């Protein structure tokens, strides 16, 4: 039976918050007692890729999250999302998960909708200039994105609240501060602190300058706006950490340098791995391969297929984070969504009693052949449950590891056969 707390997932059902119980050695389990541990835990899980700068001038990143240092708690962390479409997509998921983890550890997080920056178009990770979007279009996308982010945050709270003190989740839009900004005042106040040599050295700029199309001034200017946002949020909200996919490294570095120059203070960036398609392209709207989080655009089945059909080398391509996500997605499914999933022939539902061994589970699912061959498939490592390899055919599955909170398990035989198991009376 699905616990009531796991229902109610509508738009935001697919944010796949990594469940610390499903995949970590016990020494690395996240207690949410502090984000210092969270940094190490999420690095180990592959959600966080890099922290920078490696060393601050006055303070180190882990120290910021050390509750025992007076005045350090809570921190504020932000991540920006440009409204270039009317829905979030699966590429945004990791960044959101990162924010949610900080929020659960008691820190305040800001999801920044780039209502202004989307008009310029971020050149990071792009080989061609983005098609210009008019103000009206961006405005309506920004409203949709804000709503999506707020729904996700509300679902997250409803699904995971457990009496701990959470930080706040605030959605802001950078058009709020650029709308009132006079161009000449802005250039006079800010422009002098950016050096051309440094801006030109960014990978995003270099790549585009070398492309046949070149790069427009508005795109070139993009990193200045993102840097200024970081500064603005640092001044107004004390925000010292910016999260972003690894394509954001240059923009975040510009912010770090600008803030350091203006204030002498240390701020930090945390990057997350990029989810790419099998051809290596960044998954997103621009590449035309987006898997949307909005149910109107991508059905639960399609989205789940995306997770479970990742080829095995996705551990390298997209890090293990995606594997964890497929399990977390399953855990967050409502009854209705599960029904939809099981309607599709390629998943089968099997109802089992707790205490069933790995061998019996596989046999009842008709997932392995009878006799010694089937037995050997397990001992030789061909079977995994919730992406954990199980090699002892007689072992009994453990709640919290092989069986999710909502009584489901994902059985994988070989490379491509998946079965969803429903356990009774847990
Ligand atoms: C950031 C900060 C600001 O102050 C203002 C704007 C921004 C937005 C940022 N420049 C940007 O363009 N982001 S995005 O809309 O393309 O994506 C939002 C976040 O999701 C980014 O951190 C991005 O790196 C991440 N993302 C997008 N596609 C991804 C991905 N992460 C992993 N895999 C993918 N395929």
Short mmCIF file of C-alpha atoms and ligand atoms in Angstrom, two decimals:
data_model
loop_
_atom_site.label_atom_id
_atom_site.label_comp_id
_atom_site.label_asym_id
_atom_site.label_seq_id
_atom_site.Cartn_x
_atom_site.Cartn_y
_atom_site.Cartn_z
CA UNK A 1 0.00 0.00 0.00
CA UNK A 2 1.24 3.46 -0.76
CA UNK A 3 1.48 5.59 2.33
CA UNK A 4 -0.72 8.69 2.08
CA UNK A 5 2.28 10.93 2.37
CA UNK A 6 3.58 9.63 -0.93
CA UNK A 7 0.44 10.38 -2.86
CA UNK A 8 -0.67 13.71 -4.14
CA UNK A 9 2.15 13.97 -6.62
CA UNK A 10 0.85 15.74 -9.62
CA UNK A 11 3.01 18.09 -11.57
CA UNK A 12 5.95 17.66 -9.34
CA UNK A 13 5.87 13.94 -8.86
CA UNK A 14 9.05 13.44 -10.74
CA UNK A 15 11.58 15.27 -8.73
CA UNK A 16 13.54 12.28 -7.74
CA UNK A 17 15.07 13.13 -4.48
CA UNK A 18 17.93 10.79 -3.78
CA UNK A 19 16.98 8.49 -0.99
CA UNK A 20 20.00 8.02 1.22
CA UNK A 21 18.87 4.58 2.22
CA UNK A 22 18.91 3.14 -1.23
CA UNK A 23 22.48 3.35 -2.23
CA UNK A 24 25.03 4.51 0.24
CA UNK A 25 27.39 2.73 2.54
CA UNK A 26 26.18 3.35 6.09
CA UNK A 27 29.20 5.51 6.91
CA UNK A 28 28.07 7.96 4.28
CA UNK A 29 24.42 8.21 5.08
CA UNK A 30 23.11 11.69 5.19
CA UNK A 31 21.64 12.62 8.51
CA UNK A 32 20.54 16.09 7.51
CA UNK A 33 22.15 17.20 10.70
CA UNK A 34 24.22 19.59 8.64
CA UNK A 35 25.15 20.49 5.11
CA UNK A 36 28.83 19.89 5.82
CA UNK A 37 28.09 16.17 5.78
CA UNK A 38 25.72 16.78 2.94
CA UNK A 39 28.55 18.04 0.72
CA UNK A 40 30.49 14.81 1.21
CA UNK A 41 27.43 12.61 0.88
CA UNK A 42 26.24 14.19 -2.33
CA UNK A 43 29.73 14.18 -3.79
CA UNK A 44 29.93 10.46 -3.05
CA UNK A 45 26.55 9.88 -4.69
CA UNK A 46 27.64 11.77 -7.77
CA UNK A 47 25.06 14.54 -7.38
CA UNK A 48 27.69 17.19 -6.69
CA UNK A 49 30.56 17.24 -9.11
CA UNK A 50 32.89 20.06 -8.17
CA UNK A 51 33.24 22.65 -5.45
CA UNK A 52 35.11 25.85 -6.18
CA UNK A 53 37.19 27.76 -5.43
CA UNK A 54 39.11 24.98 -3.75
CA UNK A 55 40.26 27.35 -1.07
CA UNK A 56 38.60 30.54 0.06
CA UNK A 57 40.69 33.44 1.29
CA UNK A 58 38.95 33.68 4.68
CA UNK A 59 36.69 30.68 4.88
CA UNK A 60 36.42 27.24 3.28
CA UNK A 61 33.21 25.91 1.79
CA UNK A 62 32.74 23.08 4.34
CA UNK A 63 33.23 25.57 7.17
CA UNK A 64 30.26 27.56 5.94
CA UNK A 65 28.15 24.57 6.79
CA UNK A 66 29.70 23.86 10.13
CA UNK A 67 27.01 24.60 12.65
CA UNK A 68 29.48 24.81 15.47
CA UNK A 69 30.96 28.00 13.99
CA UNK A 70 28.92 30.91 15.33
CA UNK A 71 27.03 32.88 12.72
CA UNK A 72 27.36 30.27 10.01
CA UNK A 73 23.88 28.86 10.19
CA UNK A 74 21.77 28.94 8.11
CA UNK A 75 23.37 29.65 4.74
CA UNK A 76 21.57 30.74 1.57
CA UNK A 77 22.14 28.86 -1.68
CA UNK A 78 20.75 29.68 -5.11
CA UNK A 79 20.37 28.20 -8.56
CA UNK A 80 19.01 29.92 -11.66
CA UNK A 81 16.66 28.54 -14.33
CA UNK A 82 16.08 30.42 -17.56
CA UNK A 83 12.47 30.34 -18.79
CA UNK A 84 13.23 29.38 -22.37
CA UNK A 85 10.33 26.89 -22.32
CA UNK A 86 7.11 26.55 -20.34
CA UNK A 87 8.21 23.54 -18.29
CA UNK A 88 11.19 22.30 -16.34
CA UNK A 89 12.92 19.28 -17.84
CA UNK A 90 14.83 16.34 -16.51
CA UNK A 91 18.12 18.23 -16.94
CA UNK A 92 16.98 20.69 -14.28
CA UNK A 93 16.30 17.91 -11.86
CA UNK A 94 19.74 17.52 -10.36
CA UNK A 95 20.05 21.21 -9.61
CA UNK A 96 16.66 21.17 -7.91
CA UNK A 97 17.60 18.08 -5.92
CA UNK A 98 20.68 19.92 -4.75
CA UNK A 99 18.55 22.82 -3.55
CA UNK A 100 16.12 20.49 -1.80
CA UNK A 101 18.94 18.77 0.06
CA UNK A 102 20.17 22.07 1.41
CA UNK A 103 16.65 23.05 2.36
CA UNK A 104 16.17 19.85 4.30
CA UNK A 105 19.44 20.49 6.10
CA UNK A 106 17.94 23.76 7.37
CA UNK A 107 19.39 26.20 4.84
CA UNK A 108 17.48 28.78 2.85
CA UNK A 109 17.36 28.21 -0.87
CA UNK A 110 16.47 30.45 -3.78
CA UNK A 111 15.32 29.21 -7.15
CA UNK A 112 15.92 32.13 -9.47
CA UNK A 113 13.83 32.37 -12.61
CA UNK A 114 15.90 34.15 -15.24
CA UNK A 115 13.15 36.36 -16.68
CA UNK A 116 15.82 38.88 -17.72
CA UNK A 117 18.67 36.54 -18.61
CA UNK A 118 16.44 34.37 -20.81
CA UNK A 119 16.01 37.36 -23.10
CA UNK A 120 19.76 37.34 -23.80
CA UNK A 121 20.26 33.58 -23.97
CA UNK A 122 23.04 31.80 -22.10
CA UNK A 123 25.77 30.79 -24.56
CA UNK A 124 27.16 28.17 -22.12
CA UNK A 125 27.33 24.76 -23.68
CA UNK A 126 25.77 25.95 -26.94
CA UNK A 127 27.27 25.85 -30.37
CA UNK A 128 24.73 28.25 -31.86
CA UNK A 129 22.97 31.39 -30.74
CA UNK A 130 19.61 30.81 -29.08
CA UNK A 131 16.56 31.97 -31.03
CA UNK A 132 15.54 35.34 -29.63
CA UNK A 133 12.51 35.18 -27.37
CA UNK A 134 10.27 38.22 -27.06
CA UNK A 135 9.40 39.68 -23.68
CA UNK A 136 5.84 38.35 -23.74
CA UNK A 137 6.89 34.82 -24.50
CA UNK A 138 9.58 34.85 -21.81
CA UNK A 139 7.09 36.37 -19.36
CA UNK A 140 4.59 33.58 -19.89
CA UNK A 141 7.32 30.91 -19.67
CA UNK A 142 8.58 32.56 -16.48
CA UNK A 143 5.13 32.29 -14.90
CA UNK A 144 4.92 28.63 -15.87
CA UNK A 145 8.39 27.91 -14.49
CA UNK A 146 7.67 29.73 -11.26
CA UNK A 147 4.52 27.71 -10.85
CA UNK A 148 6.41 24.51 -11.60
CA UNK A 149 9.10 25.33 -9.07
CA UNK A 150 6.56 26.25 -6.42
CA UNK A 151 4.57 23.07 -7.00
CA UNK A 152 7.71 21.00 -6.75
CA UNK A 153 8.72 22.72 -3.55
CA UNK A 154 5.25 22.17 -2.07
CA UNK A 155 5.28 18.49 -3.04
CA UNK A 156 8.74 18.11 -1.65
CA UNK A 157 7.62 19.56 1.65
CA UNK A 158 4.52 17.41 1.76
CA UNK A 159 6.38 14.22 0.91
CA UNK A 160 9.45 14.63 3.02
CA UNK A 161 8.57 16.85 5.98
CA UNK A 162 9.50 14.99 9.11
CA UNK A 163 9.48 17.47 11.95
CA UNK A 164 13.00 18.73 11.22
CA UNK A 165 13.52 22.42 10.79
CA UNK A 166 13.67 23.18 7.13
CA UNK A 167 15.04 26.26 5.46
CA UNK A 168 12.87 28.43 3.23
CA UNK A 169 12.33 27.93 -0.50
CA UNK A 170 11.96 31.23 -2.32
CA UNK A 171 11.36 31.81 -6.00
CA UNK A 172 12.67 35.11 -7.36
CA UNK A 173 12.84 36.48 -10.89
CA UNK A 174 15.84 38.54 -11.97
CA UNK A 175 13.65 40.71 -14.19
CA UNK A 176 12.58 42.30 -10.90
CA UNK A 177 15.96 44.03 -10.55
CA UNK A 178 16.88 44.54 -14.21
CA UNK A 179 13.56 46.10 -15.19
CA UNK A 180 14.36 49.11 -13.05
CA UNK A 181 18.02 49.21 -13.98
CA UNK A 182 19.22 52.11 -16.08
CA UNK A 183 21.72 50.84 -18.67
CA UNK A 184 24.26 53.62 -18.32
CA UNK A 185 24.14 53.51 -14.51
CA UNK A 186 24.63 49.76 -14.64
CA UNK A 187 27.62 49.92 -16.98
CA UNK A 188 29.17 52.72 -15.00
CA UNK A 189 28.76 50.94 -11.67
CA UNK A 190 29.48 47.38 -12.69
CA UNK A 191 31.22 47.35 -16.06
CA UNK A 192 34.56 48.64 -14.81
CA UNK A 193 34.97 45.64 -12.50
CA UNK A 194 34.92 43.11 -15.31
CA UNK A 195 38.09 42.69 -17.34
CA UNK A 196 37.75 41.83 -21.00
CA UNK A 197 40.62 39.36 -20.95
CA UNK A 198 38.94 37.32 -18.23
CA UNK A 199 35.52 37.41 -19.84
CA UNK A 200 36.98 36.40 -23.17
CA UNK A 201 38.83 33.48 -21.64
CA UNK A 202 35.66 31.65 -20.63
CA UNK A 203 35.17 28.38 -22.45
CA UNK A 204 31.62 29.34 -23.48
CA UNK A 205 32.93 32.50 -25.12
CA UNK A 206 35.95 30.85 -26.72
CA UNK A 207 33.84 28.11 -28.25
CA UNK A 208 31.38 30.54 -29.69
CA UNK A 209 33.96 32.94 -31.01
CA UNK A 210 35.53 30.11 -32.93
CA UNK A 211 32.20 29.00 -34.41
CA UNK A 212 31.26 30.16 -37.93
CA UNK A 213 28.39 32.25 -36.52
CA UNK A 214 30.47 33.99 -33.88
CA UNK A 215 28.83 35.52 -30.85
CA UNK A 216 26.53 38.45 -30.28
CA UNK A 217 27.13 41.19 -27.71
CA UNK A 218 23.99 40.26 -25.79
CA UNK A 219 25.15 36.69 -25.40
CA UNK A 220 28.61 37.85 -24.48
CA UNK A 221 27.10 40.06 -21.82
CA UNK A 222 25.15 37.19 -20.32
CA UNK A 223 27.83 36.20 -17.82
CA UNK A 224 27.94 39.75 -16.46
CA UNK A 225 24.24 39.57 -15.59
CA UNK A 226 24.59 36.18 -13.93
CA UNK A 227 27.59 37.49 -12.00
CA UNK A 228 25.61 40.52 -10.92
CA UNK A 229 22.69 38.31 -9.80
CA UNK A 230 25.02 36.42 -7.50
CA UNK A 231 26.29 39.71 -6.11
CA UNK A 232 22.73 41.01 -5.67
CA UNK A 233 21.66 37.86 -3.85
CA UNK A 234 24.80 37.96 -1.74
CA UNK A 235 24.07 41.56 -0.70
CA UNK A 236 20.34 41.14 -0.13
CA UNK A 237 20.08 37.57 1.08
CA UNK A 238 23.59 36.76 2.26
CA UNK A 239 23.75 34.09 -0.45
CA UNK A 240 27.26 32.63 -0.60
CA UNK A 241 26.75 29.54 -2.72
CA UNK A 242 25.53 29.11 -6.29
CA UNK A 243 24.60 25.70 -7.69
CA UNK A 244 24.50 24.87 -11.36
CA UNK A 245 25.21 22.22 -13.95
CA UNK A 246 28.86 21.97 -14.96
CA UNK A 247 28.09 24.11 -18.04
CA UNK A 248 27.59 26.99 -15.60
CA UNK A 249 31.15 26.94 -14.31
CA UNK A 250 32.27 30.04 -16.26
CA UNK A 251 29.23 32.11 -15.26
CA UNK A 252 29.53 31.14 -11.61
CA UNK A 253 33.24 31.93 -11.65
CA UNK A 254 32.47 35.41 -13.03
CA UNK A 255 30.13 35.92 -10.07
CA UNK A 256 32.71 34.68 -7.62
CA UNK A 257 35.35 37.05 -9.01
CA UNK A 258 33.00 40.01 -9.11
CA UNK A 259 31.83 39.55 -5.52
CA UNK A 260 35.33 39.01 -4.28
CA UNK A 261 36.48 42.19 -5.99
CA UNK A 262 33.56 44.25 -4.71
CA UNK A 263 33.45 43.00 -1.14
CA UNK A 264 36.58 40.96 -0.38
CA UNK A 265 34.26 38.16 0.74
CA UNK A 266 34.39 34.49 -0.21
CA UNK A 267 31.56 32.88 -2.12
CA UNK A 268 31.45 29.42 -3.68
CA UNK A 269 30.10 27.43 -6.58
CA UNK A 270 28.93 23.85 -6.65
CA UNK A 271 28.52 22.15 -10.00
CA UNK A 272 26.42 19.13 -10.84
CA UNK A 273 27.00 16.64 -13.63
CA UNK A 274 25.33 17.24 -16.95
CA UNK A 275 22.81 14.68 -18.05
CA UNK A 276 23.54 13.90 -21.65
CA UNK A 277 21.86 11.84 -24.34
CA UNK A 278 23.52 8.69 -25.61
CA UNK A 279 25.22 10.80 -28.24
CA UNK A 280 26.76 12.99 -25.55
CA UNK A 281 24.53 16.03 -26.16
CA UNK A 282 23.35 17.92 -23.09
CA UNK A 283 19.76 16.94 -22.47
CA UNK A 284 17.47 19.93 -22.79
CA UNK A 285 15.18 21.92 -24.95
CA UNK A 286 17.83 23.32 -27.24
CA UNK A 287 19.13 19.92 -28.25
CA UNK A 288 15.52 18.95 -28.98
CA UNK A 289 15.78 15.95 -26.68
CA UNK A 290 14.17 17.27 -23.52
CA UNK A 291 12.32 14.92 -21.21
CA UNK A 292 9.86 17.24 -19.52
CA UNK A 293 8.81 17.18 -15.89
CA UNK A 294 5.38 18.42 -16.77
CA UNK A 295 3.01 15.50 -17.12
CA UNK A 296 1.21 17.19 -20.03
CA UNK A 297 4.38 17.05 -22.06
CA UNK A 298 5.94 13.76 -20.96
CA UNK A 299 3.82 10.92 -19.60
CA UNK A 300 4.81 9.08 -16.42
CA UNK A 301 5.62 6.06 -18.54
CA UNK A 302 7.89 7.92 -20.91
CA UNK A 303 9.66 9.58 -18.06
CA UNK A 304 10.17 6.32 -16.24
CA UNK A 305 11.39 4.72 -19.40
CA UNK A 306 13.96 7.44 -19.64
CA UNK A 307 15.31 6.54 -16.23
CA UNK A 308 15.36 2.79 -16.48
CA UNK A 309 16.47 2.56 -20.05
CA UNK A 310 19.68 4.42 -19.45
CA UNK A 311 22.44 2.38 -20.99
CA UNK A 312 24.89 0.90 -18.52
CA UNK A 313 27.61 3.38 -19.31
CA UNK A 314 25.34 6.14 -18.02
CA UNK A 315 27.13 5.73 -14.73
CA UNK A 316 30.04 7.43 -16.45
CA UNK A 317 27.99 9.63 -18.72
CA UNK A 318 25.62 11.06 -16.20
CA UNK A 319 27.07 9.76 -12.95
CA UNK A 320 25.27 7.49 -10.61
CA UNK A 321 22.88 10.31 -9.78
CA UNK A 322 20.62 9.20 -12.58
CA UNK A 323 20.49 5.65 -11.28
CA UNK A 324 19.47 6.90 -7.88
CA UNK A 325 16.89 9.06 -9.54
CA UNK A 326 15.16 6.13 -11.20
CA UNK A 327 14.66 4.53 -7.83
CA UNK A 328 13.56 7.72 -6.18
CA UNK A 329 11.11 8.33 -8.99
CA UNK A 330 9.54 4.96 -8.31
CA UNK A 331 9.24 5.71 -4.65
CA UNK A 332 7.45 8.94 -5.32
CA UNK A 333 4.78 7.51 -7.57
CA UNK A 334 1.14 7.76 -6.71
CA UNK A 335 -1.22 4.77 -7.11
CA UNK A 336 -2.65 6.38 -10.21
CA UNK A 337 0.74 6.79 -11.82
CA UNK A 338 1.68 3.23 -11.01
CA UNK A 339 -1.49 2.06 -12.69
CA UNK A 340 -0.51 4.00 -15.76
CA UNK A 341 2.92 2.48 -15.66
CA UNK A 342 1.67 -1.05 -15.40
CA UNK A 343 -0.68 -0.54 -18.34
CA UNK A 344 2.41 -0.58 -20.51
CA UNK A 345 3.50 -4.02 -21.52
CA UNK A 346 7.15 -3.57 -20.79
CA UNK A 347 6.67 -3.39 -17.04
CA UNK A 348 5.09 -6.16 -15.10
CA UNK A 349 3.75 -6.00 -11.63
CA UNK A 350 4.28 -8.92 -9.34
CA UNK A 351 2.72 -9.16 -5.93
CA UNK A 352 4.90 -10.94 -3.38
CA UNK A 353 4.99 -11.64 0.33
CA UNK A 354 7.82 -10.26 2.38
CA UNK A 355 10.45 -12.84 3.16
CA UNK A 356 10.62 -14.13 -0.41
CA UNK A 357 14.21 -14.86 -1.39
CA UNK A 358 16.00 -13.32 -4.35
CA UNK A 359 15.82 -16.64 -6.18
CA UNK A 360 12.07 -17.05 -5.61
CA UNK A 361 11.45 -13.43 -6.52
CA UNK A 362 13.20 -13.86 -9.86
CA UNK A 363 11.48 -17.15 -10.53
CA UNK A 364 8.01 -15.86 -9.71
CA UNK A 365 8.61 -12.98 -12.06
CA UNK A 366 9.63 -15.50 -14.74
CA UNK A 367 12.68 -13.36 -15.00
CA UNK A 368 15.26 -16.14 -14.95
CA UNK A 369 15.19 -19.66 -16.33
CA UNK A 370 14.46 -22.58 -13.97
CA UNK A 371 17.29 -24.71 -12.69
CA UNK A 372 21.00 -24.07 -12.30
CA UNK A 373 21.18 -21.58 -15.16
CA UNK A 374 18.84 -19.18 -13.43
CA UNK A 375 20.69 -19.69 -10.16
CA UNK A 376 23.95 -18.85 -11.85
CA UNK A 377 22.52 -15.69 -13.37
CA UNK A 378 22.16 -14.41 -9.85
CA UNK A 379 25.50 -15.61 -8.50
CA UNK A 380 27.29 -14.26 -11.56
CA UNK A 381 25.93 -10.77 -11.00
CA UNK A 382 23.20 -10.55 -13.65
CA UNK A 383 20.49 -9.48 -11.22
CA UNK A 384 20.02 -6.21 -9.41
CA UNK A 385 17.29 -4.88 -7.22
CA UNK A 386 16.92 -1.13 -6.97
CA UNK A 387 20.19 -0.96 -8.88
CA UNK A 388 22.02 -2.92 -6.20
CA UNK A 389 23.52 -6.10 -7.46
CA UNK A 390 22.30 -9.15 -5.51
CA UNK A 391 24.48 -12.23 -5.81
CA UNK A 392 23.17 -14.45 -3.03
CA UNK A 393 20.10 -16.29 -4.37
CA UNK A 394 18.92 -17.24 -0.89
CA UNK A 395 19.07 -13.78 0.66
CA UNK A 396 15.90 -12.07 1.71
CA UNK A 397 15.24 -8.55 0.52
CA UNK A 398 15.64 -5.73 3.00
CA UNK A 399 13.20 -2.88 3.48
CA UNK A 400 14.87 0.45 2.88
CA UNK A 401 17.42 -1.05 0.50
CA UNK A 402 15.72 -3.44 -1.86
CA UNK A 403 12.18 -2.52 -0.95
CA UNK A 404 11.13 1.11 -1.08
CA UNK A 405 8.96 2.89 1.45
CA UNK A 406 5.94 2.42 -0.79
CA UNK A 407 6.49 -1.33 -1.01
CA UNK A 408 7.98 -1.44 -4.51
CA UNK A 409 11.20 -2.81 -5.93
CA UNK A 410 12.77 -2.49 -9.34
CA UNK A 411 14.14 -5.80 -10.50
CA UNK A 412 16.62 -5.68 -13.33
CA UNK A 413 17.76 -8.82 -15.10
CA UNK A 414 20.69 -8.50 -17.42
CA UNK A 415 20.88 -5.18 -19.19
CA UNK A 416 17.36 -4.48 -20.25
CA UNK A 417 14.66 -6.46 -18.52
CA UNK A 418 12.79 -4.63 -15.80
CA UNK A 419 10.09 -5.81 -13.46
CA UNK A 420 8.37 -3.80 -10.82
CA UNK A 421 7.57 -5.85 -7.77
CA UNK A 422 4.91 -4.94 -5.28
CA UNK A 423 5.39 -6.37 -1.82
CA UNK A 424 2.43 -7.12 0.41
CA UNK A 425 1.97 -6.48 4.14
CA UNK A 426 5.32 -4.95 4.85
C1 LIG B 1 21.55 31.09 -13.52
C2 LIG B 1 21.89 32.07 -12.56
C3 LIG B 1 21.44 33.35 -12.77
O1 LIG B 1 21.78 34.31 -11.88
C4 LIG B 1 20.62 33.71 -13.84
C5 LIG B 1 20.28 32.71 -14.74
C6 LIG B 1 20.75 31.41 -14.57
C7 LIG B 1 20.35 30.35 -15.56
C8 LIG B 1 21.51 29.66 -16.24
N1 LIG B 1 22.44 30.53 -16.89
C9 LIG B 1 20.91 28.71 -17.29
O2 LIG B 1 20.86 29.01 -18.43
N2 LIG B 1 20.35 27.67 -16.82
S1 LIG B 1 19.35 26.69 -17.60
O3 LIG B 1 18.05 27.26 -17.61
O4 LIG B 1 19.87 26.27 -18.87
O5 LIG B 1 19.35 25.40 -16.68
C10 LIG B 1 19.04 25.53 -15.31
C11 LIG B 1 20.02 24.69 -14.49
O6 LIG B 1 19.86 23.32 -14.89
C12 LIG B 1 21.46 25.07 -14.79
O7 LIG B 1 22.22 24.96 -13.60
C13 LIG B 1 21.89 24.02 -15.78
O8 LIG B 1 23.29 23.74 -15.74
C14 LIG B 1 21.09 22.82 -15.32
N3 LIG B 1 20.88 21.91 -16.45
C15 LIG B 1 20.26 22.15 -17.61
N4 LIG B 1 20.31 21.07 -18.42
C16 LIG B 1 20.99 20.12 -17.74
C17 LIG B 1 21.34 20.66 -16.47
N5 LIG B 1 21.99 19.96 -15.54
C18 LIG B 1 22.32 18.69 -15.86
N6 LIG B 1 22.04 18.11 -17.05
C19 LIG B 1 21.37 18.79 -18.00
N7 LIG B 1 21.09 18.21 -19.16
#
